[in-house]
Every structure is written in C-alpha cells, then in structure tokens.
C-alpha cells in the first residue's frame, strides 16, 4: 500500500479535526466550540472568513518592525530567557495591538494556549478565556472567538518557530524548510478512508514537514505571512544577542518542537 501524502489527507473530505461538543457558554470549551480550528463545513467556512478578515487588515511590514522593536527593548534590559519573556509574549502583543486590543493580558493568552489543542481545561484556562472575552468587549460570539483564536493559535507555534530559529542560528525561512515547529496534526475519520484503512471514528496523526509547515487543505494556517513577519522581526532583533543555553532542551510534546529555555544577554 502507498501511504497517501499529508497534503491529500489534509484535503480529504472524510477527515476532519477532532470535533468539540457544542453548547458550552463560557471558558475554554466555549472558545474551542466557536473557532474555525475545530469546526467543519459551513461553520468552519464562516469562522475562517472572520479570522482571515482580521489578518488581511494587518500590514506585515509593520508587524515585523513592531516585533523587532519590542524584542530589542526586552533583551536590552539584561539577561533574559527568550522563551519566557519574548518568544510568546512579543507575537501575542504585536497581534493584539494590530487588532486594537493593546490591553490584552498576555498571561491569559498563554494560559488558554496551554490547553487549546488538547481541550484539557483548568481553572486558569477557563478564567483566561473569560478575561480575554472581557477585553474584547464582553460578548461571547463568533467574532470575539475569532480574535481570541488568533492570539491563542499564534502563541505556541510562533514561539516555537522563533526559539528553533535562534537555537539553530538559522533564518526563519530555512528553519521552516528544514525543521518546522509543528510536527503533526490530528484528524478523525467521518467516513471510510480506504487508502488508510480508516473507519468512521478512527483518529489519524498526519506528519507535517517543510512543504506542509503551515498545514494544507481547508484548515491550512491563515496566519502564515503574519507569523513569518513577526518571527523574522524578533530573530533579526536578537541576531547580535549572545545565546547561553547549550544544549537546548525541548518540551516533551508530541506535535510541537519548542525549546524550554533559551537565555540571551545583550
Ligand atoms: C501570527 C501567527 C499565527 C496565527 C495568527 C495563526 C492562525 C491559525 C489559525 C486561525 C489556524 C486555524 C485555521 C483553520 O482551522 O481553518 C491555524 C492553523 C494552523 N497553523 Fe497557524 N497561526 C500562526 C502561526 C503559526 C506558525 C508559526 C505555525 C508553524 C510554522 C502554524 C502552523 C499551523 C498549522 C500546521 C495549522 C493547521 C492545523 C491543522 O490543519 O490541523 N501557525 N493557524
């Protein structure tokens, strides 16, 4: 049997992201139930268009410059763990500002991001969603979920891209090609998928690599250009900083390669 390419699996109509039970009115379960990421069919198209509209309004050159400015300011203040203070916080701050949400609490985004893919809610992630809804105007609707969703989607993946690029002393483009941060994604079969011997309900892990670094098919990352601009801005700003952590250690996550620490001095 020839294994279908990841791009074919990601475009297969019989394979969908693991669905979320509908009906939650608040917390992490509400967010997951109202974003594009876990939706299919018409709700997915509608929510994805909302996310794409927000992203299309952003000037990537401005994102890059603002990311560089923020990163330079943080590293100039003294020795710093890039993963703790820059890699997550700067992308989230830059995107929040670009959406007119400058007062968003980054700690809330980080708490939500920690359980976003698994759906394992904690008191912190549920409270984080509610603080973010309040920062967006206090209404639990799809446009609010789209804005929060962008911040949360950006948080860990962009941090991983930044951390890996700096640790490898590479460029963002080369890093994406050689060792992209998101290693795999998951789909559930809603029909028989004969080429993979899958029956309805079966889960499949789909490996990602250089040409699928941002996924493929209907759920392909709509934030690709913005992520590259922000990561490049941060990495350029830190090019002359001295990195001190060797060897680099990575978080024990199955689908994301992300350094745990990366210390830098100006
Ligand atoms: C500005 C930063 C980012 C934003 C705003 C963003 C946004 C999003 C959104 C909204 C989705 C869900 C799309 C949908 O379901 O229709 C998504 C999916 C995805 N993103 Fe991003 N993202 C960002 C950074 C990244 C980075 C740095 C990577 C890795 C290089 C990445 C890889 C992916 C992948 C692989 C998917 C598809 C997941 C799947 O099909 O299961 N993203 N992104």
PDB file of C-alpha atoms and ligand atoms in Angstrom:
ATOM      1  CA  UNK A   1       0.000   0.000   0.000  1.00  0.00           C
ATOM      2  CA  UNK A   2       1.262   3.505  -0.828  1.00  0.00           C
ATOM      3  CA  UNK A   3       0.687   5.907   2.052  1.00  0.00           C
ATOM      4  CA  UNK A   4      -1.207   8.999   0.875  1.00  0.00           C
ATOM      5  CA  UNK A   5       0.705  12.276   1.088  1.00  0.00           C
ATOM      6  CA  UNK A   6      -0.040  14.566   4.033  1.00  0.00           C
ATOM      7  CA  UNK A   7      -1.475  17.144   1.633  1.00  0.00           C
ATOM      8  CA  UNK A   8      -4.001  14.574   0.329  1.00  0.00           C
ATOM      9  CA  UNK A   9      -5.022  13.562   3.843  1.00  0.00           C
ATOM     10  CA  UNK A  10      -5.409  17.197   4.945  1.00  0.00           C
ATOM     11  CA  UNK A  11      -7.653  17.852   1.922  1.00  0.00           C
ATOM     12  CA  UNK A  12      -9.683  14.633   2.345  1.00  0.00           C
ATOM     13  CA  UNK A  13     -13.391  15.413   2.956  1.00  0.00           C
ATOM     14  CA  UNK A  14     -13.741  12.298   5.117  1.00  0.00           C
ATOM     15  CA  UNK A  15     -11.128  13.525   7.629  1.00  0.00           C
ATOM     16  CA  UNK A  16     -11.947  16.392   9.980  1.00  0.00           C
ATOM     17  CA  UNK A  17     -10.272  17.950  13.039  1.00  0.00           C
ATOM     18  CA  UNK A  18     -11.396  16.270  16.276  1.00  0.00           C
ATOM     19  CA  UNK A  19     -14.784  17.951  16.838  1.00  0.00           C
ATOM     20  CA  UNK A  20     -15.730  19.790  20.026  1.00  0.00           C
ATOM     21  CA  UNK A  21     -19.028  19.135  21.832  1.00  0.00           C
ATOM     22  CA  UNK A  22     -21.294  22.155  21.190  1.00  0.00           C
ATOM     23  CA  UNK A  23     -23.214  24.096  23.798  1.00  0.00           C
ATOM     24  CA  UNK A  24     -20.598  25.430  26.260  1.00  0.00           C
ATOM     25  CA  UNK A  25     -21.381  29.043  27.168  1.00  0.00           C
ATOM     26  CA  UNK A  26     -18.044  30.071  28.681  1.00  0.00           C
ATOM     27  CA  UNK A  27     -14.437  29.088  29.330  1.00  0.00           C
ATOM     28  CA  UNK A  28     -12.095  27.030  27.171  1.00  0.00           C
ATOM     29  CA  UNK A  29     -14.888  24.736  25.956  1.00  0.00           C
ATOM     30  CA  UNK A  30     -16.810  27.797  24.662  1.00  0.00           C
ATOM     31  CA  UNK A  31     -13.722  29.097  22.819  1.00  0.00           C
ATOM     32  CA  UNK A  32     -12.975  25.726  21.222  1.00  0.00           C
ATOM     33  CA  UNK A  33     -16.621  25.379  20.223  1.00  0.00           C
ATOM     34  CA  UNK A  34     -16.645  28.742  18.415  1.00  0.00           C
ATOM     35  CA  UNK A  35     -13.348  28.957  16.469  1.00  0.00           C
ATOM     36  CA  UNK A  36     -12.547  27.705  12.958  1.00  0.00           C
ATOM     37  CA  UNK A  37      -9.813  25.335  14.164  1.00  0.00           C
ATOM     38  CA  UNK A  38     -12.098  22.504  15.341  1.00  0.00           C
ATOM     39  CA  UNK A  39     -15.091  23.215  13.070  1.00  0.00           C
ATOM     40  CA  UNK A  40     -16.085  21.685   9.733  1.00  0.00           C
ATOM     41  CA  UNK A  41     -18.421  22.511   6.844  1.00  0.00           C
ATOM     42  CA  UNK A  42     -20.335  25.806   6.843  1.00  0.00           C
ATOM     43  CA  UNK A  43     -19.415  26.864  10.422  1.00  0.00           C
ATOM     44  CA  UNK A  44     -15.760  26.359   9.508  1.00  0.00           C
ATOM     45  CA  UNK A  45     -16.023  28.459   6.331  1.00  0.00           C
ATOM     46  CA  UNK A  46     -17.836  31.252   8.177  1.00  0.00           C
ATOM     47  CA  UNK A  47     -15.419  31.373  11.121  1.00  0.00           C
ATOM     48  CA  UNK A  48     -12.353  31.063   8.935  1.00  0.00           C
ATOM     49  CA  UNK A  49     -13.528  34.049   6.879  1.00  0.00           C
ATOM     50  CA  UNK A  50     -13.781  36.071  10.110  1.00  0.00           C
ATOM     51  CA  UNK A  51     -10.207  35.137  11.072  1.00  0.00           C
ATOM     52  CA  UNK A  52      -8.940  35.838   7.544  1.00  0.00           C
ATOM     53  CA  UNK A  53     -10.587  39.284   7.555  1.00  0.00           C
ATOM     54  CA  UNK A  54      -8.764  40.197  10.755  1.00  0.00           C
ATOM     55  CA  UNK A  55      -5.441  39.008   9.347  1.00  0.00           C
ATOM     56  CA  UNK A  56      -5.873  40.711   5.953  1.00  0.00           C
ATOM     57  CA  UNK A  57      -6.218  44.040   7.732  1.00  0.00           C
ATOM     58  CA  UNK A  58      -2.669  43.731   9.104  1.00  0.00           C
ATOM     59  CA  UNK A  59       0.418  45.240   7.446  1.00  0.00           C
ATOM     60  CA  UNK A  60       3.123  42.545   7.668  1.00  0.00           C
ATOM     61  CA  UNK A  61       5.964  45.084   7.467  1.00  0.00           C
ATOM     62  CA  UNK A  62       4.506  46.922  10.455  1.00  0.00           C
ATOM     63  CA  UNK A  63       4.158  43.621  12.325  1.00  0.00           C
ATOM     64  CA  UNK A  64       7.815  42.824  11.634  1.00  0.00           C
ATOM     65  CA  UNK A  65       9.045  46.251  12.757  1.00  0.00           C
ATOM     66  CA  UNK A  66       6.936  46.281  15.921  1.00  0.00           C
ATOM     67  CA  UNK A  67       8.060  42.748  16.826  1.00  0.00           C
ATOM     68  CA  UNK A  68      11.712  43.773  16.373  1.00  0.00           C
ATOM     69  CA  UNK A  69      11.222  46.924  18.440  1.00  0.00           C
ATOM     70  CA  UNK A  70       9.614  45.053  21.343  1.00  0.00           C
ATOM     71  CA  UNK A  71      12.208  42.249  21.290  1.00  0.00           C
ATOM     72  CA  UNK A  72      15.110  44.732  21.215  1.00  0.00           C
ATOM     73  CA  UNK A  73      13.667  46.584  24.196  1.00  0.00           C
ATOM     74  CA  UNK A  74      13.302  43.425  26.287  1.00  0.00           C
ATOM     75  CA  UNK A  75      16.755  41.984  25.564  1.00  0.00           C
ATOM     76  CA  UNK A  76      18.459  45.353  26.108  1.00  0.00           C
ATOM     77  CA  UNK A  77      17.237  45.333  29.706  1.00  0.00           C
ATOM     78  CA  UNK A  78      19.569  42.483  30.646  1.00  0.00           C
ATOM     79  CA  UNK A  79      19.936  38.680  30.614  1.00  0.00           C
ATOM     80  CA  UNK A  80      16.638  37.152  29.651  1.00  0.00           C
ATOM     81  CA  UNK A  81      15.079  33.759  28.944  1.00  0.00           C
ATOM     82  CA  UNK A  82      13.855  34.318  25.391  1.00  0.00           C
ATOM     83  CA  UNK A  83      11.210  31.593  25.676  1.00  0.00           C
ATOM     84  CA  UNK A  84       9.789  33.024  28.887  1.00  0.00           C
ATOM     85  CA  UNK A  85       9.906  36.739  28.055  1.00  0.00           C
ATOM     86  CA  UNK A  86       9.954  37.211  24.272  1.00  0.00           C
ATOM     87  CA  UNK A  87       9.057  34.231  22.053  1.00  0.00           C
ATOM     88  CA  UNK A  88       5.404  34.016  23.171  1.00  0.00           C
ATOM     89  CA  UNK A  89       4.813  37.496  24.547  1.00  0.00           C
ATOM     90  CA  UNK A  90       6.042  39.579  21.610  1.00  0.00           C
ATOM     91  CA  UNK A  91       3.985  37.836  18.860  1.00  0.00           C
ATOM     92  CA  UNK A  92       0.856  37.915  21.018  1.00  0.00           C
ATOM     93  CA  UNK A  93       1.380  41.585  21.938  1.00  0.00           C
ATOM     94  CA  UNK A  94       2.018  42.599  18.306  1.00  0.00           C
ATOM     95  CA  UNK A  95      -1.094  40.791  17.039  1.00  0.00           C
ATOM     96  CA  UNK A  96      -3.226  42.157  19.885  1.00  0.00           C
ATOM     97  CA  UNK A  97      -2.112  45.699  19.071  1.00  0.00           C
ATOM     98  CA  UNK A  98      -2.855  45.125  15.377  1.00  0.00           C
ATOM     99  CA  UNK A  99      -6.420  44.127  16.341  1.00  0.00           C
ATOM    100  CA  UNK A 100      -6.872  47.157  18.618  1.00  0.00           C
ATOM    101  CA  UNK A 101      -6.593  45.020  21.760  1.00  0.00           C
ATOM    102  CA  UNK A 102      -3.480  46.583  23.282  1.00  0.00           C
ATOM    103  CA  UNK A 103      -4.639  45.956  26.860  1.00  0.00           C
ATOM    104  CA  UNK A 104      -4.981  42.187  26.456  1.00  0.00           C
ATOM    105  CA  UNK A 105      -3.304  40.201  29.262  1.00  0.00           C
ATOM    106  CA  UNK A 106      -0.629  38.032  27.681  1.00  0.00           C
ATOM    107  CA  UNK A 107      -0.696  35.713  30.709  1.00  0.00           C
ATOM    108  CA  UNK A 108      -4.337  34.959  29.912  1.00  0.00           C
ATOM    109  CA  UNK A 109      -3.473  34.078  26.288  1.00  0.00           C
ATOM    110  CA  UNK A 110      -0.677  31.809  27.491  1.00  0.00           C
ATOM    111  CA  UNK A 111      -2.956  30.039  29.972  1.00  0.00           C
ATOM    112  CA  UNK A 112      -5.546  29.435  27.245  1.00  0.00           C
ATOM    113  CA  UNK A 113      -2.947  28.328  24.683  1.00  0.00           C
ATOM    114  CA  UNK A 114      -1.694  25.631  27.068  1.00  0.00           C
ATOM    115  CA  UNK A 115      -4.982  23.700  26.812  1.00  0.00           C
ATOM    116  CA  UNK A 116      -6.331  24.876  23.451  1.00  0.00           C
ATOM    117  CA  UNK A 117      -5.415  21.846  21.337  1.00  0.00           C
ATOM    118  CA  UNK A 118      -5.978  19.135  23.944  1.00  0.00           C
ATOM    119  CA  UNK A 119      -9.154  20.693  25.356  1.00  0.00           C
ATOM    120  CA  UNK A 120      -7.954  19.940  28.892  1.00  0.00           C
ATOM    121  CA  UNK A 121      -9.429  22.893  30.746  1.00  0.00           C
ATOM    122  CA  UNK A 122      -8.005  24.213  34.013  1.00  0.00           C
ATOM    123  CA  UNK A 123      -9.233  26.967  36.311  1.00  0.00           C
ATOM    124  CA  UNK A 124      -6.543  29.173  34.721  1.00  0.00           C
ATOM    125  CA  UNK A 125      -7.527  28.452  31.110  1.00  0.00           C
ATOM    126  CA  UNK A 126     -11.249  28.930  31.801  1.00  0.00           C
ATOM    127  CA  UNK A 127     -10.602  32.178  33.681  1.00  0.00           C
ATOM    128  CA  UNK A 128      -8.179  33.261  30.931  1.00  0.00           C
ATOM    129  CA  UNK A 129     -10.873  32.886  28.259  1.00  0.00           C
ATOM    130  CA  UNK A 130     -13.265  34.999  30.329  1.00  0.00           C
ATOM    131  CA  UNK A 131     -10.648  37.741  30.842  1.00  0.00           C
ATOM    132  CA  UNK A 132      -9.992  37.765  27.078  1.00  0.00           C
ATOM    133  CA  UNK A 133     -13.717  37.912  26.267  1.00  0.00           C
ATOM    134  CA  UNK A 134     -13.980  40.890  28.648  1.00  0.00           C
ATOM    135  CA  UNK A 135     -11.009  42.582  26.899  1.00  0.00           C
ATOM    136  CA  UNK A 136     -12.807  42.079  23.555  1.00  0.00           C
ATOM    137  CA  UNK A 137     -15.999  43.778  24.771  1.00  0.00           C
ATOM    138  CA  UNK A 138     -17.632  41.098  26.892  1.00  0.00           C
ATOM    139  CA  UNK A 139     -19.775  39.305  24.292  1.00  0.00           C
ATOM    140  CA  UNK A 140     -19.494  35.520  23.785  1.00  0.00           C
ATOM    141  CA  UNK A 141     -19.926  35.458  19.998  1.00  0.00           C
ATOM    142  CA  UNK A 142     -18.000  34.150  16.964  1.00  0.00           C
ATOM    143  CA  UNK A 143     -16.232  37.446  16.124  1.00  0.00           C
ATOM    144  CA  UNK A 144     -14.907  37.511  19.708  1.00  0.00           C
ATOM    145  CA  UNK A 145     -13.802  33.878  19.449  1.00  0.00           C
ATOM    146  CA  UNK A 146     -12.044  34.689  16.145  1.00  0.00           C
ATOM    147  CA  UNK A 147      -9.951  37.431  17.763  1.00  0.00           C
ATOM    148  CA  UNK A 148      -9.058  35.333  20.792  1.00  0.00           C
ATOM    149  CA  UNK A 149      -8.411  32.368  18.493  1.00  0.00           C
ATOM    150  CA  UNK A 150      -5.786  34.268  16.515  1.00  0.00           C
ATOM    151  CA  UNK A 151      -3.869  35.215  19.658  1.00  0.00           C
ATOM    152  CA  UNK A 152      -4.024  31.682  21.009  1.00  0.00           C
ATOM    153  CA  UNK A 153      -3.098  29.997  17.696  1.00  0.00           C
ATOM    154  CA  UNK A 154      -0.124  32.340  17.333  1.00  0.00           C
ATOM    155  CA  UNK A 155       1.223  31.873  20.861  1.00  0.00           C
ATOM    156  CA  UNK A 156       2.942  28.479  20.979  1.00  0.00           C
ATOM    157  CA  UNK A 157       3.602  27.872  17.269  1.00  0.00           C
ATOM    158  CA  UNK A 158       5.262  31.242  16.678  1.00  0.00           C
ATOM    159  CA  UNK A 159       7.250  30.913  19.919  1.00  0.00           C
ATOM    160  CA  UNK A 160       8.486  27.541  18.692  1.00  0.00           C
ATOM    161  CA  UNK A 161       9.454  28.957  15.297  1.00  0.00           C
ATOM    162  CA  UNK A 162      11.379  31.796  16.985  1.00  0.00           C
ATOM    163  CA  UNK A 163      13.068  29.537  19.543  1.00  0.00           C
ATOM    164  CA  UNK A 164      14.109  26.925  16.994  1.00  0.00           C
ATOM    165  CA  UNK A 165      15.400  29.525  14.529  1.00  0.00           C
ATOM    166  CA  UNK A 166      17.542  31.206  17.191  1.00  0.00           C
ATOM    167  CA  UNK A 167      18.763  27.911  18.675  1.00  0.00           C
ATOM    168  CA  UNK A 168      19.837  26.700  15.219  1.00  0.00           C
ATOM    169  CA  UNK A 169      21.318  30.129  14.359  1.00  0.00           C
ATOM    170  CA  UNK A 170      19.285  29.821  11.186  1.00  0.00           C
ATOM    171  CA  UNK A 171      16.867  32.056   9.271  1.00  0.00           C
ATOM    172  CA  UNK A 172      13.088  31.786   9.620  1.00  0.00           C
ATOM    173  CA  UNK A 173      12.740  30.602   6.005  1.00  0.00           C
ATOM    174  CA  UNK A 174      15.457  27.946   6.324  1.00  0.00           C
ATOM    175  CA  UNK A 175      14.115  26.788   9.693  1.00  0.00           C
ATOM    176  CA  UNK A 176      10.620  26.357   8.256  1.00  0.00           C
ATOM    177  CA  UNK A 177      12.033  24.314   5.405  1.00  0.00           C
ATOM    178  CA  UNK A 178      14.488  22.188   7.394  1.00  0.00           C
ATOM    179  CA  UNK A 179      12.807  21.676  10.784  1.00  0.00           C
ATOM    180  CA  UNK A 180       9.324  23.235  11.029  1.00  0.00           C
ATOM    181  CA  UNK A 181       7.978  23.575  14.593  1.00  0.00           C
ATOM    182  CA  UNK A 182       4.576  21.898  14.176  1.00  0.00           C
ATOM    183  CA  UNK A 183       5.424  18.231  13.600  1.00  0.00           C
ATOM    184  CA  UNK A 184       1.962  16.765  13.125  1.00  0.00           C
ATOM    185  CA  UNK A 185      -1.758  17.322  13.381  1.00  0.00           C
ATOM    186  CA  UNK A 186      -4.689  15.014  14.049  1.00  0.00           C
ATOM    187  CA  UNK A 187      -7.836  14.157  12.088  1.00  0.00           C
ATOM    188  CA  UNK A 188     -10.850  11.960  12.781  1.00  0.00           C
ATOM    189  CA  UNK A 189     -12.494   9.888  10.035  1.00  0.00           C
ATOM    190  CA  UNK A 190     -16.171  10.660   9.404  1.00  0.00           C
ATOM    191  CA  UNK A 191     -16.365   8.170   6.533  1.00  0.00           C
ATOM    192  CA  UNK A 192     -14.422   5.122   5.390  1.00  0.00           C
ATOM    193  CA  UNK A 193     -10.995   6.190   4.115  1.00  0.00           C
ATOM    194  CA  UNK A 194      -9.961   3.092   2.206  1.00  0.00           C
ATOM    195  CA  UNK A 195      -6.437   4.247   1.355  1.00  0.00           C
ATOM    196  CA  UNK A 196      -5.682   4.441   5.093  1.00  0.00           C
ATOM    197  CA  UNK A 197      -7.951   1.555   6.242  1.00  0.00           C
ATOM    198  CA  UNK A 198      -9.819   4.029   8.437  1.00  0.00           C
ATOM    199  CA  UNK A 199     -13.388   3.608   9.659  1.00  0.00           C
ATOM    200  CA  UNK A 200     -15.648   6.357  10.967  1.00  0.00           C
ATOM    201  CA  UNK A 201     -14.412   7.437  14.391  1.00  0.00           C
ATOM    202  CA  UNK A 202     -10.772   6.401  13.828  1.00  0.00           C
ATOM    203  CA  UNK A 203      -8.106   9.020  14.582  1.00  0.00           C
ATOM    204  CA  UNK A 204      -5.064   9.557  12.396  1.00  0.00           C
ATOM    205  CA  UNK A 205      -1.861  11.504  13.062  1.00  0.00           C
ATOM    206  CA  UNK A 206      -0.696  13.394   9.959  1.00  0.00           C
ATOM    207  CA  UNK A 207       3.000  14.283   9.830  1.00  0.00           C
ATOM    208  CA  UNK A 208       3.990  17.771   8.669  1.00  0.00           C
ATOM    209  CA  UNK A 209       7.300  18.759   7.085  1.00  0.00           C
ATOM    210  CA  UNK A 210       8.910  21.569   5.089  1.00  0.00           C
ATOM    211  CA  UNK A 211       6.248  21.909   2.391  1.00  0.00           C
ATOM    212  CA  UNK A 212       3.393  21.465   4.892  1.00  0.00           C
ATOM    213  CA  UNK A 213       4.897  23.551   7.718  1.00  0.00           C
ATOM    214  CA  UNK A 214       1.665  25.571   7.894  1.00  0.00           C
ATOM    215  CA  UNK A 215      -0.649  22.659   7.145  1.00  0.00           C
ATOM    216  CA  UNK A 216      -2.663  22.234   3.929  1.00  0.00           C
ATOM    217  CA  UNK A 217      -6.249  21.961   2.756  1.00  0.00           C
ATOM    218  CA  UNK A 218      -9.211  23.826   4.242  1.00  0.00           C
ATOM    219  CA  UNK A 219      -7.589  24.295   7.673  1.00  0.00           C
ATOM    220  CA  UNK A 220      -4.171  25.465   6.401  1.00  0.00           C
ATOM    221  CA  UNK A 221      -2.787  28.233   8.600  1.00  0.00           C
ATOM    222  CA  UNK A 222      -4.254  31.591   7.555  1.00  0.00           C
ATOM    223  CA  UNK A 223      -1.608  33.397   9.672  1.00  0.00           C
ATOM    224  CA  UNK A 224       1.415  32.208   7.686  1.00  0.00           C
ATOM    225  CA  UNK A 225       2.578  35.602   6.371  1.00  0.00           C
ATOM    226  CA  UNK A 226       1.942  37.329   9.693  1.00  0.00           C
ATOM    227  CA  UNK A 227       3.774  34.585  11.607  1.00  0.00           C
ATOM    228  CA  UNK A 228       6.797  34.754   9.303  1.00  0.00           C
ATOM    229  CA  UNK A 229       6.923  38.571   9.546  1.00  0.00           C
ATOM    230  CA  UNK A 230       6.742  38.566  13.353  1.00  0.00           C
ATOM    231  CA  UNK A 231       9.238  35.718  13.779  1.00  0.00           C
ATOM    232  CA  UNK A 232      11.667  37.396  11.363  1.00  0.00           C
ATOM    233  CA  UNK A 233      11.363  40.682  13.249  1.00  0.00           C
ATOM    234  CA  UNK A 234      12.152  39.029  16.582  1.00  0.00           C
ATOM    235  CA  UNK A 235      15.000  36.904  15.205  1.00  0.00           C
ATOM    236  CA  UNK A 236      16.611  39.869  13.412  1.00  0.00           C
ATOM    237  CA  UNK A 237      16.419  41.941  16.588  1.00  0.00           C
ATOM    238  CA  UNK A 238      18.161  39.183  18.580  1.00  0.00           C
ATOM    239  CA  UNK A 239      20.757  38.358  15.950  1.00  0.00           C
ATOM    240  CA  UNK A 240      23.571  40.002  17.937  1.00  0.00           C
ATOM    241  CA  UNK A 241      22.458  38.805  21.376  1.00  0.00           C
ATOM    242  CA  UNK A 242      24.630  36.102  22.956  1.00  0.00           C
ATOM    243  CA  UNK A 243      22.684  32.856  23.415  1.00  0.00           C
ATOM    244  CA  UNK A 244      23.759  30.965  26.513  1.00  0.00           C
ATOM    245  CA  UNK A 245      21.761  27.743  26.700  1.00  0.00           C
ATOM    246  CA  UNK A 246      23.556  24.742  25.306  1.00  0.00           C
ATOM    247  CA  UNK A 247      22.487  22.076  24.734  1.00  0.00           C
ATOM    248  CA  UNK A 248      18.942  23.274  24.098  1.00  0.00           C
ATOM    249  CA  UNK A 249      16.242  21.228  25.819  1.00  0.00           C
ATOM    250  CA  UNK A 250      12.808  20.758  24.281  1.00  0.00           C
ATOM    251  CA  UNK A 251       9.354  20.442  25.856  1.00  0.00           C
ATOM    252  CA  UNK A 252       8.135  16.812  25.790  1.00  0.00           C
ATOM    253  CA  UNK A 253       5.266  17.477  23.363  1.00  0.00           C
ATOM    254  CA  UNK A 254       4.304  15.028  20.589  1.00  0.00           C
ATOM    255  CA  UNK A 255       3.346  17.592  17.923  1.00  0.00           C
ATOM    256  CA  UNK A 256       5.392  20.726  18.685  1.00  0.00           C
ATOM    257  CA  UNK A 257       9.152  21.199  18.884  1.00  0.00           C
ATOM    258  CA  UNK A 258       9.734  24.084  21.283  1.00  0.00           C
ATOM    259  CA  UNK A 259      12.768  24.887  23.458  1.00  0.00           C
ATOM    260  CA  UNK A 260      12.078  25.093  27.203  1.00  0.00           C
ATOM    261  CA  UNK A 261      14.701  27.831  27.818  1.00  0.00           C
ATOM    262  CA  UNK A 262      16.955  29.988  25.684  1.00  0.00           C
ATOM    263  CA  UNK A 263      18.949  32.523  27.653  1.00  0.00           C
ATOM    264  CA  UNK A 264      20.341  35.620  25.982  1.00  0.00           C
ATOM    265  CA  UNK A 265      22.477  38.528  27.079  1.00  0.00           C
ATOM    266  CA  UNK A 266      22.557  41.776  25.109  1.00  0.00           C
TER     267      UNK A 266
HETATM  268  C1  LIG B   1       0.651  35.000  13.521  1.00  0.00           C
HETATM  269  C2  LIG B   1       0.738  33.759  13.990  1.00  0.00           C
HETATM  270  C3  LIG B   1      -0.291  32.706  13.659  1.00  0.00           C
HETATM  271  C4  LIG B   1      -1.655  32.825  13.528  1.00  0.00           C
HETATM  272  C5  LIG B   1      -2.489  34.095  13.708  1.00  0.00           C
HETATM  273  C6  LIG B   1      -2.169  31.514  13.193  1.00  0.00           C
HETATM  274  C7  LIG B   1      -3.506  31.222  12.993  1.00  0.00           C
HETATM  275  C8  LIG B   1      -4.006  29.985  12.690  1.00  0.00           C
HETATM  276  C9  LIG B   1      -5.419  29.640  12.615  1.00  0.00           C
HETATM  277  C10 LIG B   1      -6.569  30.608  12.889  1.00  0.00           C
HETATM  278  C11 LIG B   1      -5.500  28.332  12.263  1.00  0.00           C
HETATM  279  C12 LIG B   1      -6.793  27.506  12.096  1.00  0.00           C
HETATM  280  C13 LIG B   1      -7.277  27.608  10.648  1.00  0.00           C
HETATM  281  C14 LIG B   1      -8.488  26.754  10.363  1.00  0.00           C
HETATM  282  O1  LIG B   1      -8.767  25.820  11.118  1.00  0.00           O
HETATM  283  O2  LIG B   1      -9.158  26.998   9.328  1.00  0.00           O
HETATM  284  C15 LIG B   1      -4.151  27.838  12.101  1.00  0.00           C
HETATM  285  C16 LIG B   1      -3.823  26.568  11.709  1.00  0.00           C
HETATM  286  C17 LIG B   1      -2.534  26.113  11.594  1.00  0.00           C
HETATM  287  N1  LIG B   1      -1.377  26.796  11.892  1.00  0.00           N
HETATM  288 FE1  LIG B   1      -1.237  28.748  12.401  1.00  0.00          FE
HETATM  289  N2  LIG B   1      -1.133  30.634  13.106  1.00  0.00           N
HETATM  290  C18 LIG B   1       0.035  31.322  13.391  1.00  0.00           C
HETATM  291  C19 LIG B   1       1.313  30.796  13.432  1.00  0.00           C
HETATM  292  C20 LIG B   1       1.655  29.539  13.018  1.00  0.00           C
HETATM  293  C21 LIG B   1       3.001  29.010  12.962  1.00  0.00           C
HETATM  294  C22 LIG B   1       4.275  29.770  13.321  1.00  0.00           C
HETATM  295  C23 LIG B   1       2.901  27.742  12.513  1.00  0.00           C
HETATM  296  C24 LIG B   1       4.021  26.754  12.246  1.00  0.00           C
HETATM  297  C25 LIG B   1       5.022  27.027  11.438  1.00  0.00           C
HETATM  298  C26 LIG B   1       1.498  27.459  12.294  1.00  0.00           C
HETATM  299  C27 LIG B   1       1.016  26.261  11.830  1.00  0.00           C
HETATM  300  C28 LIG B   1      -0.315  25.968  11.657  1.00  0.00           C
HETATM  301  C29 LIG B   1      -0.783  24.685  11.177  1.00  0.00           C
HETATM  302  C30 LIG B   1       0.053  23.479  10.815  1.00  0.00           C
HETATM  303  C31 LIG B   1      -2.180  24.777  11.126  1.00  0.00           C
HETATM  304  C32 LIG B   1      -3.159  23.704  10.634  1.00  0.00           C
HETATM  305  C33 LIG B   1      -3.584  22.780  11.750  1.00  0.00           C
HETATM  306  C34 LIG B   1      -4.431  21.641  11.192  1.00  0.00           C
HETATM  307  O3  LIG B   1      -4.728  21.598   9.991  1.00  0.00           O
HETATM  308  O4  LIG B   1      -4.784  20.765  11.991  1.00  0.00           O
HETATM  309  N3  LIG B   1       0.779  28.563  12.608  1.00  0.00           N
HETATM  310  N4  LIG B   1      -3.260  28.862  12.377  1.00  0.00           N
END
